[in-house]
Amino acid sequence: MTAVHPPVARMIHVTGVVQGVGFRPFVYRIAMRHGLAGWVRNVAGTVEIHVEGDTGQLDEFEAELRAEAPPVAHIDTLRSEPSESLGVAEFRITESADAEGNRPVPPDVAICVRCEAELQHPRGRRYRHPFITCTDCGPRYTVIDALPYDRERTSMAVFPMCERCRMEYETPADRRHHAETIACNTCGPRVWLASREGTELAEGDTAIREAASLLVEGGVVAIRGVGGFHLACDATNDAAVKRLRERKHRDAKPLAVMVATLAGAREIASVSAAEARLLSGPERPILLLPRREGARVTASVAPSLGWIGVMLAYSPLHHLLLDATGCPLVMTSGNLSDEPIAIGNDEALRRLARVADAFLLHDREILSRVDDSVVRFVDGAPLLVRRSRGYAPLPLRVPVPSPDPLVAVGPHLKNTFTLVRGDSAYVSPHIGDLESVESLVHFSAALQRYRDLFRIEPTVVVRDLHPGYLSTRIAAELGLAREISVQHHHAHIAAVAAEHGVTDRVVGVALDGTGYGDDGHVWGAEVLVADLLGYERKAHLAYVPLPGGDAAAREPWRVAAGYASLDPDAAPAFAAAFAGVTDEERAIVTRQIERRLNCPLASSMGRLFDAAAAVLGVRRGKSYEGQAAMELESLAGTHVAESLPLGITEDRGTLRIDPLPLLIALGERRRRGDDVRTLAARFHESVIDAIVRVALRIADAEKLRTVALGGGSFQNARLLTGVRQGLTSAGLDVLVPSRLGPNDGAISYGQAAVGAALLARAV
Ligand code: ZN
Ligand code: ZN
Ligand code: FE
């Protein structure tokens, strides 16, 4: 191991996600390969490597460090400098040195191929072990209690390693060297099946097989997973799926389906090469995929939609279960309608007693609640619909570092929060809608975990403009020295600009359902000229009264009634929107509009989609947020269609887009019997056309070349593709959300970027 020449020494600092991902053993292995001496250790968020040997070997060592890093590691920087030779004879992994600094916590990683193979290998000592992991895979964020990441600070601490696991853990050449979650059939966590009352019915393999039989017979089983509970049933059994929906109070919202293999995914959906890579990658999100005709999965899994949410098994327990059932499983979050998912055994037994027929439990505690992430591909690139497991808590950057540590508490719906220190932004996993006590408790617990894990004590809070949101109350209750409020759509555009590192003024197109405007009205179709410090509203949809306020968002016909009230002559065109609505309901709504009772004014793209869906007779009544838009998109498919005109007028420098002529044209054509799919496509093209024209006009007038697109409406692939193409073909640069999604999950990050920039300017 000693070099022939006097050894040359180097000190290498690696930053990024390099802890808890098997990085030190990996360094050890390549050092051994090249016969180098020295040491590797974790220091705060970085890995420090001291190596000595001959120059050629050192160069190769460095090249391989970059090229062969473990799949879960993300190297941000790798800095190498000459150092003094210590004359050491061997290479060692030394203990973690604890120090302050930005220390990324790795996200949870799906089971790797090697562990999967061991799981199925009858002669291996981890045959069918439901908690098999290695340095390349397994839970991380959900089991980590504190940093540095060592077994005693995880929920695996209560499982003392057996002799053989200890050996592997301590052997540098072993795949499980320093695998903090190492376990086997002798020493690992235990799985058991419990009745609704909590009585243990079976354990180990028998428990898994009995859970599988229950599923095959049409039962609903609550399954403790990685970041929380799932509710599972046979996805090919229509009655079972309907039973699950009924018990969970989830009428029509699509349910995700889990399969064991890529081949299984291809049986129910069409999967591109890029989609296949993400589907089976370490993040393993739910992918929204075009549904295959005649697939075994029952239609009630995702009613009236052209796509289906599919994920691959990501834990060993999932694999064992799916092998035993032999059918794709609905795997939806273990909660009632919009509450947070359950994570504890007792909590699940209490909250899900009326939903599940049995509970498949285990005793590896889940310390952080993390939902499955959701992704859809648009134009060949992934678009995050929900950024959670597999992604959080990886940090992002804000372009302007914050002089003070801050917390941005996020929006009202699809909430996340973001903690910032310097230029590191730690966006929380999906929290959900801040509408229940449970969600508030979840918010506080998650925030506390983030503060502890990343050791950030915020002194500034950033929140939404809305005075009445629960997030605003949370902000006040934090009692911090300073409070900054950021308009919702400004935050959308700031989020997109910031993740691309852009601090210059851009044209920002923010399209979504709702956000509190600075004029007190409901905003949601806004073209801004903005940078991180501020914005001007340059265009928006013409205001429409929303009878019933929030109720209108759940019943598209009410929005149509709002639009119809703007032009009494247009009544015939709106006729289809009110089929099935009683005269009494109509009368109440008419009164609300006339007297302006609980009837806010809205400029909302989401509500325009609702109105169009009602006018086309696609959806009038009860619906979940975004349903009408998703159904219209599904109907439109890829039908080629021409646009219809919207009115564009200018009022004191602000452009107003009037969709009434479009809605009337759609209603009239529907009455004449035009095909609804073509009309849905024409609706999309009309909106795209109007948005592109308005954005171009503003870009021209302001001499700007960059447009940022944000807001939940851009989850609509046709809308996003169309607007982007229209703008790029006119020569503009278009920024689209990439590391975060377009929807409100990105708001807290946008608030944080704005807050940081404002604080930095004030310094
Ligand atoms: Zn593994
Ligand atoms: Zn063991
Ligand atoms: Fe929004």
PDB file of C-alpha atoms in Angstrom, residues 609-701:
ATOM      1  CA  PHE A 609     -62.131  25.932 -16.996  1.00  0.00           C
ATOM      2  CA  ASP A 610     -65.035  25.171 -14.649  1.00  0.00           C
ATOM      3  CA  ALA A 611     -67.356  27.481 -16.581  1.00  0.00           C
ATOM      4  CA  ALA A 612     -66.316  25.939 -19.888  1.00  0.00           C
ATOM      5  CA  ALA A 613     -66.875  22.430 -18.536  1.00  0.00           C
ATOM      6  CA  ALA A 614     -70.372  23.443 -17.419  1.00  0.00           C
ATOM      7  CA  VAL A 615     -71.229  25.171 -20.691  1.00  0.00           C
ATOM      8  CA  LEU A 616     -70.091  22.102 -22.626  1.00  0.00           C
ATOM      9  CA  GLY A 617     -72.139  19.869 -20.331  1.00  0.00           C
ATOM     10  CA  VAL A 618     -69.014  17.988 -19.279  1.00  0.00           C
ATOM     11  CA  ARG A 619     -69.267  18.733 -15.570  1.00  0.00           C
ATOM     12  CA  ARG A 620     -71.800  20.860 -13.757  1.00  0.00           C
ATOM     13  CA  GLY A 621     -72.100  19.585 -10.219  1.00  0.00           C
ATOM     14  CA  LYS A 622     -70.048  18.465  -7.298  1.00  0.00           C
ATOM     15  CA  SER A 623     -66.386  18.127  -8.092  1.00  0.00           C
ATOM     16  CA  TYR A 624     -62.933  18.197  -6.582  1.00  0.00           C
ATOM     17  CA  GLU A 625     -60.501  21.047  -7.203  1.00  0.00           C
ATOM     18  CA  GLY A 626     -59.183  20.814 -10.750  1.00  0.00           C
ATOM     19  CA  GLN A 627     -61.564  18.054 -11.830  1.00  0.00           C
ATOM     20  CA  ALA A 628     -63.301  20.038 -14.574  1.00  0.00           C
ATOM     21  CA  ALA A 629     -59.948  21.137 -15.988  1.00  0.00           C
ATOM     22  CA  MET A 630     -58.592  17.587 -15.930  1.00  0.00           C
ATOM     23  CA  GLU A 631     -61.681  16.233 -17.654  1.00  0.00           C
ATOM     24  CA  LEU A 632     -61.563  18.935 -20.315  1.00  0.00           C
ATOM     25  CA  GLU A 633     -57.908  18.165 -20.940  1.00  0.00           C
ATOM     26  CA  SER A 634     -58.666  14.451 -21.191  1.00  0.00           C
ATOM     27  CA  LEU A 635     -61.497  15.122 -23.653  1.00  0.00           C
ATOM     28  CA  ALA A 636     -59.386  17.478 -25.748  1.00  0.00           C
ATOM     29  CA  GLY A 637     -56.636  14.863 -26.000  1.00  0.00           C
ATOM     30  CA  THR A 638     -54.539  15.681 -29.012  1.00  0.00           C
ATOM     31  CA  HIS A 639     -57.442  16.745 -31.237  1.00  0.00           C
ATOM     32  CA  VAL A 640     -56.252  19.433 -33.617  1.00  0.00           C
ATOM     33  CA  ALA A 641     -58.534  22.428 -33.308  1.00  0.00           C
ATOM     34  CA  GLU A 642     -58.770  26.103 -34.125  1.00  0.00           C
ATOM     35  CA  SER A 643     -59.035  28.813 -31.554  1.00  0.00           C
ATOM     36  CA  LEU A 644     -62.054  31.004 -30.957  1.00  0.00           C
ATOM     37  CA  PRO A 645     -61.657  34.677 -30.037  1.00  0.00           C
ATOM     38  CA  LEU A 646     -61.565  36.149 -26.551  1.00  0.00           C
ATOM     39  CA  GLY A 647     -61.922  39.884 -26.074  1.00  0.00           C
ATOM     40  CA  ILE A 648     -58.778  41.812 -25.212  1.00  0.00           C
ATOM     41  CA  THR A 649     -59.198  45.406 -24.071  1.00  0.00           C
ATOM     42  CA  GLU A 650     -56.876  47.917 -22.508  1.00  0.00           C
ATOM     43  CA  ASP A 651     -57.765  49.943 -19.482  1.00  0.00           C
ATOM     44  CA  ARG A 652     -55.223  52.451 -18.162  1.00  0.00           C
ATOM     45  CA  GLY A 653     -52.228  50.337 -19.103  1.00  0.00           C
ATOM     46  CA  THR A 654     -53.748  47.042 -17.943  1.00  0.00           C
ATOM     47  CA  LEU A 655     -54.941  44.465 -20.441  1.00  0.00           C
ATOM     48  CA  ARG A 656     -58.197  42.708 -19.723  1.00  0.00           C
ATOM     49  CA  ILE A 657     -58.945  39.351 -21.287  1.00  0.00           C
ATOM     50  CA  ASP A 658     -62.671  38.774 -21.623  1.00  0.00           C
ATOM     51  CA  PRO A 659     -63.608  35.096 -21.984  1.00  0.00           C
ATOM     52  CA  LEU A 660     -67.349  35.687 -22.307  1.00  0.00           C
ATOM     53  CA  PRO A 661     -67.351  35.623 -26.142  1.00  0.00           C
ATOM     54  CA  LEU A 662     -65.503  32.300 -25.990  1.00  0.00           C
ATOM     55  CA  LEU A 663     -67.964  30.744 -23.526  1.00  0.00           C
ATOM     56  CA  ILE A 664     -70.899  31.924 -25.653  1.00  0.00           C
ATOM     57  CA  ALA A 665     -69.333  30.526 -28.830  1.00  0.00           C
ATOM     58  CA  LEU A 666     -68.701  27.187 -27.122  1.00  0.00           C
ATOM     59  CA  GLY A 667     -72.264  27.023 -25.788  1.00  0.00           C
ATOM     60  CA  GLU A 668     -73.772  27.813 -29.167  1.00  0.00           C
ATOM     61  CA  ARG A 669     -71.638  25.249 -30.959  1.00  0.00           C
ATOM     62  CA  ARG A 670     -72.463  22.623 -28.370  1.00  0.00           C
ATOM     63  CA  ARG A 671     -76.175  23.313 -28.939  1.00  0.00           C
ATOM     64  CA  ARG A 672     -75.664  22.926 -32.656  1.00  0.00           C
ATOM     65  CA  GLY A 673     -74.224  19.503 -31.942  1.00  0.00           C
ATOM     66  CA  ASP A 674     -70.523  20.054 -32.446  1.00  0.00           C
ATOM     67  CA  ASP A 675     -68.385  17.268 -31.015  1.00  0.00           C
ATOM     68  CA  VAL A 676     -67.560  17.968 -27.376  1.00  0.00           C
ATOM     69  CA  ARG A 677     -63.989  16.697 -27.782  1.00  0.00           C
ATOM     70  CA  THR A 678     -63.351  19.167 -30.565  1.00  0.00           C
ATOM     71  CA  LEU A 679     -64.889  21.944 -28.503  1.00  0.00           C
ATOM     72  CA  ALA A 680     -62.743  21.040 -25.495  1.00  0.00           C
ATOM     73  CA  ALA A 681     -59.709  21.241 -27.779  1.00  0.00           C
ATOM     74  CA  ARG A 682     -60.901  24.570 -29.200  1.00  0.00           C
ATOM     75  CA  PHE A 683     -61.321  25.910 -25.680  1.00  0.00           C
ATOM     76  CA  HIS A 684     -57.695  25.025 -24.897  1.00  0.00           C
ATOM     77  CA  GLU A 685     -56.431  26.563 -28.137  1.00  0.00           C
ATOM     78  CA  SER A 686     -58.414  29.755 -27.523  1.00  0.00           C
ATOM     79  CA  VAL A 687     -56.999  30.230 -24.041  1.00  0.00           C
ATOM     80  CA  ILE A 688     -53.468  29.457 -25.267  1.00  0.00           C
ATOM     81  CA  ASP A 689     -53.850  31.914 -28.108  1.00  0.00           C
ATOM     82  CA  ALA A 690     -55.092  34.738 -25.869  1.00  0.00           C
ATOM     83  CA  ILE A 691     -52.436  34.177 -23.210  1.00  0.00           C
ATOM     84  CA  VAL A 692     -49.635  34.065 -25.768  1.00  0.00           C
ATOM     85  CA  ARG A 693     -50.841  37.230 -27.493  1.00  0.00           C
ATOM     86  CA  VAL A 694     -51.123  39.135 -24.231  1.00  0.00           C
ATOM     87  CA  ALA A 695     -47.739  37.959 -22.948  1.00  0.00           C
ATOM     88  CA  LEU A 696     -46.076  38.912 -26.229  1.00  0.00           C
ATOM     89  CA  ARG A 697     -47.642  42.368 -26.156  1.00  0.00           C
ATOM     90  CA  ILE A 698     -46.370  42.945 -22.631  1.00  0.00           C
ATOM     91  CA  ALA A 699     -42.910  41.567 -23.409  1.00  0.00           C
ATOM     92  CA  ASP A 700     -42.725  43.936 -26.389  1.00  0.00           C
ATOM     93  CA  ALA A 701     -43.876  46.953 -24.459  1.00  0.00           C
TER      94      ALA A 701
END
